Short mmCIF file of C-alpha atoms in Angstrom, two decimals:
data_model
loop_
_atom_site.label_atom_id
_atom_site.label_comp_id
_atom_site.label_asym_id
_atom_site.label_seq_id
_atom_site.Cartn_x
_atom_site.Cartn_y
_atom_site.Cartn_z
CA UNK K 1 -9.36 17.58 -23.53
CA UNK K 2 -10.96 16.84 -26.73
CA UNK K 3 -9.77 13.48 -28.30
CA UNK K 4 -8.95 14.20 -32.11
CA UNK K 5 -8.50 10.60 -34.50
CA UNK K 6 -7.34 9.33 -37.50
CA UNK K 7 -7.19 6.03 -39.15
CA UNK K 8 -4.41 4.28 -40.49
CA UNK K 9 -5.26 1.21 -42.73
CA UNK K 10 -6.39 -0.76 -39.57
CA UNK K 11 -5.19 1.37 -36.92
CA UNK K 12 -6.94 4.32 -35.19
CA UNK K 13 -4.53 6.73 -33.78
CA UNK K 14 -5.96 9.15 -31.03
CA UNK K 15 -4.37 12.10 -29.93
CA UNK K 16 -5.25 12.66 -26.27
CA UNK K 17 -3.81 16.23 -24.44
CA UNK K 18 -3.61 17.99 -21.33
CA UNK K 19 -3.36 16.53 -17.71
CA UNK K 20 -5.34 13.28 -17.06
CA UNK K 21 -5.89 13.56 -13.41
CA UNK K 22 -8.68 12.10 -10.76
CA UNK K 23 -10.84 15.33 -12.13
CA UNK K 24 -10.01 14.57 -15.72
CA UNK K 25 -10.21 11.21 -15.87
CA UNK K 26 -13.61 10.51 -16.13
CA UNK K 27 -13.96 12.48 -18.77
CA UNK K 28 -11.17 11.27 -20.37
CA UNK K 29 -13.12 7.85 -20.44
CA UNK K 30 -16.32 9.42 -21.94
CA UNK K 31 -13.75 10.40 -24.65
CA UNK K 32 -12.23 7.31 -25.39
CA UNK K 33 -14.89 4.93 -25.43
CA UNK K 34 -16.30 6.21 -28.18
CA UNK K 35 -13.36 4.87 -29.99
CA UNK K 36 -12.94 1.59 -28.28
CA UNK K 37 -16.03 0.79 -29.43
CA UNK K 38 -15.13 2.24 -33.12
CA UNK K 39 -12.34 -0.12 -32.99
CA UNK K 40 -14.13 -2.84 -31.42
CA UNK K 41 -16.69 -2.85 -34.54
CA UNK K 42 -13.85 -2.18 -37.22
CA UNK K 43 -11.55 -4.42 -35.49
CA UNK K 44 -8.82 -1.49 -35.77
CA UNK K 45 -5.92 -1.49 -33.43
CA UNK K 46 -5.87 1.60 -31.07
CA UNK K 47 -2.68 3.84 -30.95
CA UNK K 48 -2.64 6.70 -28.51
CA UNK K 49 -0.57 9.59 -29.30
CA UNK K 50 0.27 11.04 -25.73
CA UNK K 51 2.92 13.79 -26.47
CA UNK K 52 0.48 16.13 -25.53
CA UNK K 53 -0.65 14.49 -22.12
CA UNK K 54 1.41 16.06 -19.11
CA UNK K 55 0.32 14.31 -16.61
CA UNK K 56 -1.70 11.33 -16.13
CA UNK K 57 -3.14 10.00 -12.11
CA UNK K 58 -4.20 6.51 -11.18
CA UNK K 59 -7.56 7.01 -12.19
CA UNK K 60 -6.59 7.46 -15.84
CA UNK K 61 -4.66 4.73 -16.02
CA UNK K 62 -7.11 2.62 -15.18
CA UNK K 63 -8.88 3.86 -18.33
CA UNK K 64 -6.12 2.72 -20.50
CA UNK K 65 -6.06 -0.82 -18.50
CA UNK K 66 -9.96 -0.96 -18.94
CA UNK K 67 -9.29 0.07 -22.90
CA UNK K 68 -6.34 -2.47 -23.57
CA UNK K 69 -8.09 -5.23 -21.94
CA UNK K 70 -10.79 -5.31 -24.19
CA UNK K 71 -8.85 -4.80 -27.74
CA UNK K 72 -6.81 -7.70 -26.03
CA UNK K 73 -10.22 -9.57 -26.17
CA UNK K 74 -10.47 -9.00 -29.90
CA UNK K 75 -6.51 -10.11 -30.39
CA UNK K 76 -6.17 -6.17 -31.24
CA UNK K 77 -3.52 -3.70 -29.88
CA UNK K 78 -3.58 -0.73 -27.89
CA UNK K 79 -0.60 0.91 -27.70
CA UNK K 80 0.88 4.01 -26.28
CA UNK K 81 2.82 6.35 -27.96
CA UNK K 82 5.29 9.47 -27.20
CA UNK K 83 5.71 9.77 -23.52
CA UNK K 84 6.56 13.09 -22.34
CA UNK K 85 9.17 12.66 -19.54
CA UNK K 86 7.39 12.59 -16.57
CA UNK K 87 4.21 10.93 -17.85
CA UNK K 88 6.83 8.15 -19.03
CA UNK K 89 8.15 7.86 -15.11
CA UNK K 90 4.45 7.43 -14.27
CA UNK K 91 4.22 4.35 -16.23
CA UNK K 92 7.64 3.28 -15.52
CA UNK K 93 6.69 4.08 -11.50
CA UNK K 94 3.19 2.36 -11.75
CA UNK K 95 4.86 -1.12 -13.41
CA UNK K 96 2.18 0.44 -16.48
CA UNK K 97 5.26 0.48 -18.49
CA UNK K 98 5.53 -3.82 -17.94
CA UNK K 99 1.19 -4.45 -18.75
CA UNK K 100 0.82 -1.89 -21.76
CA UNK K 101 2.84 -1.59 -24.66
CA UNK K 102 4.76 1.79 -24.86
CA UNK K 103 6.28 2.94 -28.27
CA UNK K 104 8.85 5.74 -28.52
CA UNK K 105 6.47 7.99 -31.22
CA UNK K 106 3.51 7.29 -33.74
CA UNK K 107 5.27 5.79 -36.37
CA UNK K 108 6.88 3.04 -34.28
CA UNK K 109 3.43 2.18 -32.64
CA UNK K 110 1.48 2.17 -35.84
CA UNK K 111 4.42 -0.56 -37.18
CA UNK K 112 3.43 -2.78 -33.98
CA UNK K 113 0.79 -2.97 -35.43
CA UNK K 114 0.74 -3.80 -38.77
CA UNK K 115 2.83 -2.68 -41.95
CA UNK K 116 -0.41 -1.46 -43.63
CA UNK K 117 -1.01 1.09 -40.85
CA UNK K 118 2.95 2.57 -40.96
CA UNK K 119 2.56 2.70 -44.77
CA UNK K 120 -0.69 4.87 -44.68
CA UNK K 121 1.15 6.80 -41.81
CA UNK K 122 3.93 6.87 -43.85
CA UNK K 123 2.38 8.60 -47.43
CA UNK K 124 0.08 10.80 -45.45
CA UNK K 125 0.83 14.10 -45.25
CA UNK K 126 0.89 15.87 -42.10
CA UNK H 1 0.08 10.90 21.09
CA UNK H 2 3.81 10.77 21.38
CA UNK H 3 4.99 8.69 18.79
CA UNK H 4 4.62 5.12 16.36
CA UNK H 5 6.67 2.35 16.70
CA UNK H 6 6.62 -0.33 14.38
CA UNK H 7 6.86 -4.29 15.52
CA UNK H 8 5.53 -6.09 11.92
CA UNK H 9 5.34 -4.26 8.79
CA UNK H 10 5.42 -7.65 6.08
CA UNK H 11 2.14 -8.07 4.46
CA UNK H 12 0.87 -12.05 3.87
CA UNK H 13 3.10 -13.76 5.27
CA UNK H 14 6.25 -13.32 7.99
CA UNK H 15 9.46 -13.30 5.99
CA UNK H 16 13.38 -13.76 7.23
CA UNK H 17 16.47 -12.53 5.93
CA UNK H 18 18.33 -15.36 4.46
CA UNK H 19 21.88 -16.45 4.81
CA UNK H 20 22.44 -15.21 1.49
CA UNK H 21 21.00 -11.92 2.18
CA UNK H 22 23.05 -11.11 4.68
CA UNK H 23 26.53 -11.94 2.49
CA UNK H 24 25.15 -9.73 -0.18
CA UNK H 25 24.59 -6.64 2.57
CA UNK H 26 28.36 -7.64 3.60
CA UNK H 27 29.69 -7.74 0.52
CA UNK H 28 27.84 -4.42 -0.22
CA UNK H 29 29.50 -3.02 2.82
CA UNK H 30 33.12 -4.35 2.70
CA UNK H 31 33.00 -2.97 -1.08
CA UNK H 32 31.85 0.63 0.32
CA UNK H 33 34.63 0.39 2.72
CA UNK H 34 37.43 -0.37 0.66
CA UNK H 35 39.95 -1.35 2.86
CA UNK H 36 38.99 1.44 4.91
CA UNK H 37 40.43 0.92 8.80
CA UNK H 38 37.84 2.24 11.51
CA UNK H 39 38.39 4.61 14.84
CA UNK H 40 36.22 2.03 16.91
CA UNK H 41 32.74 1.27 17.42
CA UNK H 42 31.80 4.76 16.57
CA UNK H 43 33.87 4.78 13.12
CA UNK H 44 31.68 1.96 12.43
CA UNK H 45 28.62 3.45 12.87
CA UNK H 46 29.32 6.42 11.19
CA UNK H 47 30.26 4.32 8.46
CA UNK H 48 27.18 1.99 8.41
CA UNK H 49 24.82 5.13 8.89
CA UNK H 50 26.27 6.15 5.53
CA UNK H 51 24.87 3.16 3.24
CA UNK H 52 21.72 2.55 1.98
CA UNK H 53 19.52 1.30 4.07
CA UNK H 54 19.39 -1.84 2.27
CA UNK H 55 22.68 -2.69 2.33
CA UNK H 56 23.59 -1.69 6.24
CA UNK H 57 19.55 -2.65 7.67
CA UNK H 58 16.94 -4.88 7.08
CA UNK H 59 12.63 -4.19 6.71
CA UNK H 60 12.35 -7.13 8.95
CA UNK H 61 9.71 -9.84 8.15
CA UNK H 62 7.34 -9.90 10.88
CA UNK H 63 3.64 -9.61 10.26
CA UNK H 64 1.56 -6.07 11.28
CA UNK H 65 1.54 -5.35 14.48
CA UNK H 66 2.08 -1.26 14.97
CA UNK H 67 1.92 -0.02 18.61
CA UNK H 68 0.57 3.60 19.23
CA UNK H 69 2.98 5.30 22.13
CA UNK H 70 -0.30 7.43 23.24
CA UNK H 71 1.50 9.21 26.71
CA UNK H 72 -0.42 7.24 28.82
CA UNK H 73 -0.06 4.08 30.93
CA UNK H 74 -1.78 2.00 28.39
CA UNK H 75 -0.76 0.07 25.02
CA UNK H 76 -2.20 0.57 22.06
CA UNK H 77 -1.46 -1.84 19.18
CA UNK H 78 -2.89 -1.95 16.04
CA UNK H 79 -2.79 -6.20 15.06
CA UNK H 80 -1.81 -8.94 16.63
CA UNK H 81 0.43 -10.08 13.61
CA UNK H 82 4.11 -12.21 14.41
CA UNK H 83 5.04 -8.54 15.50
CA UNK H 84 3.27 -9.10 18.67
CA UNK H 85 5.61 -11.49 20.24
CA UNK H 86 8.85 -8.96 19.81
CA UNK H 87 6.20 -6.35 21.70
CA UNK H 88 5.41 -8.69 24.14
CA UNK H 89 9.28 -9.19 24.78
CA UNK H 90 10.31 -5.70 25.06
CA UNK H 91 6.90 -5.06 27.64
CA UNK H 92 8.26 -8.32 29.75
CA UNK H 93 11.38 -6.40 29.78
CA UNK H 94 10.02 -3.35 31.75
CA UNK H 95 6.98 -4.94 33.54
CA UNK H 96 8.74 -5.28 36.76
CA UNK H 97 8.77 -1.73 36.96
CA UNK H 98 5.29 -1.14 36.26
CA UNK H 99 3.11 -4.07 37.72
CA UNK H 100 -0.40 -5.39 35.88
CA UNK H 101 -1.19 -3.38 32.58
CA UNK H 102 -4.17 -3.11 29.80
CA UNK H 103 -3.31 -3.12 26.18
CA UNK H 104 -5.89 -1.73 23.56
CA UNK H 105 -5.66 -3.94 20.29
CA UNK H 106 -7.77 -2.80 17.17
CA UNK H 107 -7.91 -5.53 14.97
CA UNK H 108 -7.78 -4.48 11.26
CA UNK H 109 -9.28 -8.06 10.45
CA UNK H 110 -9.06 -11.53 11.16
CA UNK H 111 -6.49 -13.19 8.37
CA UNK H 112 -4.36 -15.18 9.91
CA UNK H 113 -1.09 -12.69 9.45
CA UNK H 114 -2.92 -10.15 11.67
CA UNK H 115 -3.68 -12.38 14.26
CA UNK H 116 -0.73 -14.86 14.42
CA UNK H 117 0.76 -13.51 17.48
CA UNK H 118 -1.35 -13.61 20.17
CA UNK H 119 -0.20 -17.65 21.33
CA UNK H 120 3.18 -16.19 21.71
CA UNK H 121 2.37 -12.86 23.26
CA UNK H 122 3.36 -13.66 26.40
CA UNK H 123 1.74 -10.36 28.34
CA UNK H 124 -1.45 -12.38 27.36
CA UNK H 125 -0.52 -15.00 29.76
CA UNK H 126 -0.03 -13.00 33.08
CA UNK H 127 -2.70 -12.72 35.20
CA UNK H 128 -3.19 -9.40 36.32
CA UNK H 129 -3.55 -7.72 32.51
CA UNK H 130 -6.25 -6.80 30.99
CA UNK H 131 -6.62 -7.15 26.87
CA UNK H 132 -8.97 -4.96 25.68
CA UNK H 133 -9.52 -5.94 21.63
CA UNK H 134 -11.68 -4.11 19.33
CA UNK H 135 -13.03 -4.85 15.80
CA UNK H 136 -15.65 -4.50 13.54
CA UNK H 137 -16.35 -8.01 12.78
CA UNK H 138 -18.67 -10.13 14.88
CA UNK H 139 -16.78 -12.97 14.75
CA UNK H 140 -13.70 -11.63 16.43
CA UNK H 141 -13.65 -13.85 19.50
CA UNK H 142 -14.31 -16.64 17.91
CA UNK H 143 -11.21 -16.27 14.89
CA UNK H 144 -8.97 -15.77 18.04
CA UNK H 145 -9.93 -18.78 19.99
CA UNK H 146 -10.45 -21.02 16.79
CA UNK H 147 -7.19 -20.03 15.95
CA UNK H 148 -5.71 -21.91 18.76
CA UNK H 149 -7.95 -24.90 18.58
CA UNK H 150 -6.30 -28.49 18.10
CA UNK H 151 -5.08 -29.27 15.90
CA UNK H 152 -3.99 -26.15 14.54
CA UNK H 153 -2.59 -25.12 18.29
CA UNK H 154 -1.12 -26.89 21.43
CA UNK H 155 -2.03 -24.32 23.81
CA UNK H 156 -5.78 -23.68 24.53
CA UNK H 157 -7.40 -20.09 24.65
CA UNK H 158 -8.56 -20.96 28.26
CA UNK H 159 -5.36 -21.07 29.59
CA UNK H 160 -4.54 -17.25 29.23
CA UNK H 161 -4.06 -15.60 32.21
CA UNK H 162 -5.22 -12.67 31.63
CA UNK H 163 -8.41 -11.08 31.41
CA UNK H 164 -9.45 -10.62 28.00
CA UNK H 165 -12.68 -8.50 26.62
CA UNK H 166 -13.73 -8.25 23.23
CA UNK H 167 -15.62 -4.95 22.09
CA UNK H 168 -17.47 -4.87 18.66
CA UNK H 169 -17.24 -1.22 16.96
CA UNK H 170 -19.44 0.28 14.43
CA UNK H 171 -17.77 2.09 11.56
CA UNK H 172 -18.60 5.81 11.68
CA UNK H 173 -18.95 5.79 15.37
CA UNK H 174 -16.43 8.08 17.06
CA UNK H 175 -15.22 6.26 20.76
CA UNK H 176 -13.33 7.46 23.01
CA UNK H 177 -10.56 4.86 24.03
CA UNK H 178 -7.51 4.99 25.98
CA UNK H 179 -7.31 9.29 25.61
CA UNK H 180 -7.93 9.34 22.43
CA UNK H 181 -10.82 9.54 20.15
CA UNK H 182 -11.44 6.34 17.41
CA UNK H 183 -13.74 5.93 14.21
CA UNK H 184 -13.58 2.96 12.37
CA UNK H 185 -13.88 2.98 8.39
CA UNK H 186 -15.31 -0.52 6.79
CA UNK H 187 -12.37 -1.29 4.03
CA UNK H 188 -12.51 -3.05 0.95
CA UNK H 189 -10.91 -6.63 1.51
CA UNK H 190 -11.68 -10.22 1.47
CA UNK H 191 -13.99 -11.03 4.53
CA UNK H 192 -14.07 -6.88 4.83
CA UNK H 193 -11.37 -4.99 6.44
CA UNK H 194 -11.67 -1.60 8.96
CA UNK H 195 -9.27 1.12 8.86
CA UNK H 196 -8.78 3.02 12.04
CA UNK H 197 -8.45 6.90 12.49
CA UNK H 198 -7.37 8.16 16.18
CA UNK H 199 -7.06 11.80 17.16
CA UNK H 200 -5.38 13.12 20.49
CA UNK H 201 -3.83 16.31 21.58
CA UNK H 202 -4.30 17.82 18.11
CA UNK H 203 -2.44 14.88 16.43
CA UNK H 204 -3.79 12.96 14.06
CA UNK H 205 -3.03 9.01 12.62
CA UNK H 206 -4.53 7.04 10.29
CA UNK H 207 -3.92 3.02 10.19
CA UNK H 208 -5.34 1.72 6.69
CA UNK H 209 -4.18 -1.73 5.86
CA UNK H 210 -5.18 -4.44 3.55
CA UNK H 211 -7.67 -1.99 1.60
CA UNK H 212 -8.10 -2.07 -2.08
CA UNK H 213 -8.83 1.23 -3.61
CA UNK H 214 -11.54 0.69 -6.95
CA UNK H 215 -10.20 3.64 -8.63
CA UNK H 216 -13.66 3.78 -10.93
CA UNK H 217 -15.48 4.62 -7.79
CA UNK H 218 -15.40 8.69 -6.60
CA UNK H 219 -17.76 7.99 -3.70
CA UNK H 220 -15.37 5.71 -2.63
CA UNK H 221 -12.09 7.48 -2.49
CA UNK H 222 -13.99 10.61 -1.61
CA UNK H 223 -14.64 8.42 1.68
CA UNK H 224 -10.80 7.31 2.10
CA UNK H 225 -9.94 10.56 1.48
CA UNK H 226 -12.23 12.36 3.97
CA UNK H 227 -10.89 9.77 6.66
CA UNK H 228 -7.31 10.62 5.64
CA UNK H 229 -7.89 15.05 6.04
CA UNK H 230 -5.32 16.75 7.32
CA UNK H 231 -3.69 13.41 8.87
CA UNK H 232 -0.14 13.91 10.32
CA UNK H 233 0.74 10.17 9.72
CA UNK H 234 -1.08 7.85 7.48
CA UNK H 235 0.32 3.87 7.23
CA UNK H 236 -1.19 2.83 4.16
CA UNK H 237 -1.15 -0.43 2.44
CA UNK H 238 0.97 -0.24 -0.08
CA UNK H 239 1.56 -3.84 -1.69
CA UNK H 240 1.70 -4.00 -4.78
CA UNK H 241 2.38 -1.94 -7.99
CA UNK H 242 -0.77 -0.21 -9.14
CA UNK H 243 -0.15 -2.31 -12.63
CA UNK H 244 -0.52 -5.22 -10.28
CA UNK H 245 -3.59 -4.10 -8.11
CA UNK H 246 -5.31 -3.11 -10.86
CA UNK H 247 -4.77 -6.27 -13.28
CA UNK H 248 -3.40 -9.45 -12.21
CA UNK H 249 -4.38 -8.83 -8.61
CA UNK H 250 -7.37 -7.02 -8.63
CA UNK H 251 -9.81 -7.73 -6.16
CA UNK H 252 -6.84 -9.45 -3.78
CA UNK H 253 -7.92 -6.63 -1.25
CA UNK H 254 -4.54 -4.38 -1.29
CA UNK H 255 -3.52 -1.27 -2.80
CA UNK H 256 -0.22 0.24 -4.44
CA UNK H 257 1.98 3.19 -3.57
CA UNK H 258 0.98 5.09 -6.51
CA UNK H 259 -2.81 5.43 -4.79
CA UNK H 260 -1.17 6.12 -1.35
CA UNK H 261 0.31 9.13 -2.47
CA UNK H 262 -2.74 10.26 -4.35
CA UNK H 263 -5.10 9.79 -1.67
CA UNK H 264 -2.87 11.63 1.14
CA UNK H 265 -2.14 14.16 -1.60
CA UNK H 266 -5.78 14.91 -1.93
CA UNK H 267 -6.44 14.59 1.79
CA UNK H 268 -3.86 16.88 2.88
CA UNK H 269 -1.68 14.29 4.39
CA UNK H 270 1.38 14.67 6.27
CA UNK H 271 3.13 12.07 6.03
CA UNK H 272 2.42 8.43 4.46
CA UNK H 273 4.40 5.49 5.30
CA UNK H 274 4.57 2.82 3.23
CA UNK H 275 3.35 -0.34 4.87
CA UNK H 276 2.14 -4.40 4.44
CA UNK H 277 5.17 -4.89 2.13
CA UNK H 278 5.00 -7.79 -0.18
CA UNK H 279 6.75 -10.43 1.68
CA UNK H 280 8.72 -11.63 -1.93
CA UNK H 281 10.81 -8.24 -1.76
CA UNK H 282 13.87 -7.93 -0.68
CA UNK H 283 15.38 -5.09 1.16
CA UNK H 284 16.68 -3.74 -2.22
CA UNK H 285 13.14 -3.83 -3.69
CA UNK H 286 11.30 -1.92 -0.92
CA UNK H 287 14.15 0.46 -1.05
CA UNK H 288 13.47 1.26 -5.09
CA UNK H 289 9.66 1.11 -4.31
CA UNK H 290 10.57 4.05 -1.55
CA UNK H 291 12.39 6.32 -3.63
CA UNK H 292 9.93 5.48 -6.91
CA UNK H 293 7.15 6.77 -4.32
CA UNK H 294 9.36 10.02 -3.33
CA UNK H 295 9.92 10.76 -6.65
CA UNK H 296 6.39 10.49 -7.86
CA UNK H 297 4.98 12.55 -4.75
CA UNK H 298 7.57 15.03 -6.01
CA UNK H 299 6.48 15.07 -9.75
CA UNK H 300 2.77 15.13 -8.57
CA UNK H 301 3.40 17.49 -5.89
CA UNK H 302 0.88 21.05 -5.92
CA UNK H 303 0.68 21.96 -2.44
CA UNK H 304 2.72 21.38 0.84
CA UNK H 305 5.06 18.55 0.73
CA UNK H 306 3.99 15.02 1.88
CA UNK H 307 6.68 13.18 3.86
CA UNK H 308 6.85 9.50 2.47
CA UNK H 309 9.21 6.63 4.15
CA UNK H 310 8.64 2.95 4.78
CA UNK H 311 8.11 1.50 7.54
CA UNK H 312 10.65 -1.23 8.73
CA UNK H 313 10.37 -3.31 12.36
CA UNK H 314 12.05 -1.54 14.76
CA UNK H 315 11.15 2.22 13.15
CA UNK H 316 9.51 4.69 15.13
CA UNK H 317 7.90 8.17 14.08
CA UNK H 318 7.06 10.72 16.43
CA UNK H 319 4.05 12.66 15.69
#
């Protein structure tokens, strides 16, 4: 589950696939840290596109907790974006839904965070 | 083993149903019925077996106290939270019939909601019975008789009628107590915690309360989850969400439903019951929290189904 990214004014959007289970997870964290700390340095806020994640355990929600928490640190956002169906009623299930902030698809995430990001989004083509 | 009964299932702290629970559950019902006139007792019943549990039951608010129905002439109980005293009732009830017994207790640990009950468990006070407790802390006598020192207690631990032995287990060990065979797990809790596994007549039941899961650590769950194999029952602490366990209340020693299923998924579990509720729930929340947990065993489901109910005082499972 390779984790492709792409900035947006000052917001790095990571697309994250597959299922995110107890076996996944961990590697799912190797992938993403990278980018925390990207972000960290650049102070970017951190969208994650999840439309291609099926499934995601306890163990890789954590990662997302662990990720969040420290953006929060920097006053930067992390924010999670197109739920498939069931990975949303994991969140919802979990109370993750209530401690992370969940947007409906890129576009509204990346305008959470600032205008500059959903413009660049915006004019990019795709 | 026969069967589980439940006596306390409220994590913390006892709760009661309020006055103003109860008028909601009525209101709930005489909405349901709509006028509706009843055959008798029995058109009742059939009625009131028809809500949801929340509206026509209660969880109850005692504190844990689980009793193990093992076949033979001994108890086995699993804490001596406020649960104990309703036990100790309903033995009184039948001890004329059955003279001087023993009771096994394994003591998860020594907070005060798992240890409440003993002043009031009256069996305690008869001379003639034996209480056998187990635990893996060394201080176990002591939190019990401490417990009812002045001025935290009128009633002296000397005056207990009974004889009462404590026995110190090491985790790992596998005994052999009261028919069946029992291996204690250290837990991860305030002051530590030990879950117990006991196996009889091919049967096999896993008590695991106040026991926080770190989700970074494989070794660890790969532990839990060897403990839990192939379980047919597993009463699993199950307090809070896993948002909550993992953020707010992280390190507070509990776990969520989310990692219950997960772990007895993994483990080849038969059946988890929800357990330790969070004593600010109502009888509506634990119900939502009950079919949140069926539903996400069923959308995480890839081998046999795993059974998943909550336990309430008064419910019994037979294994």
């Amino acid at each position: 589950m390779p984790i492709t990214s792409r900035q947006y004014a000052d917001t790095l959007v990571a697309a994250a696939s597959g299922r995110i289970d107890h076996v996944n997870a961990p590697r799912f964290e190797a992938e993403l840290m990278p980018l925390l700390a990207q972000a960290q340095t650049r102070s970017l806020g951190l969208v994650l596109d999840f439309s291609e994640v099926d499934y995601i355990s306890s163990g890789g929600l954590r990662v997302l907790m662990i990720a969040a928490t420290q953006l929060r640190s920097q006053q930067r956002k992390l924010i999670v974006a197109s739920l498939y169906s069931v990975v949303a009623e994991v969140f919802a299930i979990s109370r993750f839904d209530r401690v992370l902030t969940i947007a409906p698809d890129v576009e509204s995430a990346l305008a959470l965070c600032s205008p500059e990001a959903a413009a660049a989004y915006r004019s990019t083509p795709r | 083993m026969n069967s589980v009964r439940f006596w306390g299932t409220r994590g913390s702290l006892p709760v009661a149903l309020t006055a103003a629970g109860v008028r909601q559950k009525l209101r709930a019902a005489l909405r349901e019925a709509n006028g509706r006139v009843f055959a008798g007792d029995a058109g009742i019943d059939a009625f009131l077996d028809g809500l949801p549990f929340a509206a026509a039951g209660t969880y109850g608010g005692h504190s844990s106290c689980v009793q193990i129905d093992t076949g033979g002439p001994e108890f086995v109980v699993c804490d001596m939270g406020s649960g104990l005293r309703p036990f100790g009732q309903a033995v009184m009830a039948r001890r004329a019939a059955t003279g001087p017994q023993t009771f096994h207790v394994f003591q998860s640990h020594l907070h005060w909601d798992h240890i409440m009950g003993l002043p009031f468990f009256v069996p305690a006070y008869i001379p003639g019975n034996r209480l056998v407790i187990y635990g893996g802390h060394r201080e176990l006598e002591y939190a019990l008789r401490r417990q009812q020192e002045r001025p935290s207690f009128p009633v002296d631990f000397s005056i207990f009628g009974a004889e009462l032995q404590f026995v110190e287990l090491e985790p790992d060990r596998v005994y052999d107590i009261a028919g069946m065979s029992v291996r204690a797990l250290l837990q991860r809790h305030g002051g530590d915690s030990y879950g117990y596994r006991f196996e009889a007549g091919g049967k096999a039941l896993v008590y695991s309360t106040d026991s926080e899961h770190p989700l970074g650590e494989a070794d660890h769950l790969d532990r839990f989850i060897e403990f839990f194999r192939g379980a047919d029952l597993v009463i699993f602490d199950a307090m809070y969400s896993l948002a909550d366990a993992i953020t707010v209340k992280a390190d507070w020693g509990h776990s969520s439903n989310v990692v219950g299923v997960e772990l007895c998924q993994r483990a080849g579990a038969g059946h988890l019951c929800l357990f330790h509720h969070e004593p600010v729930f109502d009888d509506a929340a634990i119900d939502a929290v009950l079919a949140e947990t069926r539903r996400f065993e069923e959308i995480t489901r890839s081998g046999a189904p795993l059974r998943v109910s909550a336990a309430y005082d008064g419910l019994e499972i037979a294994l």
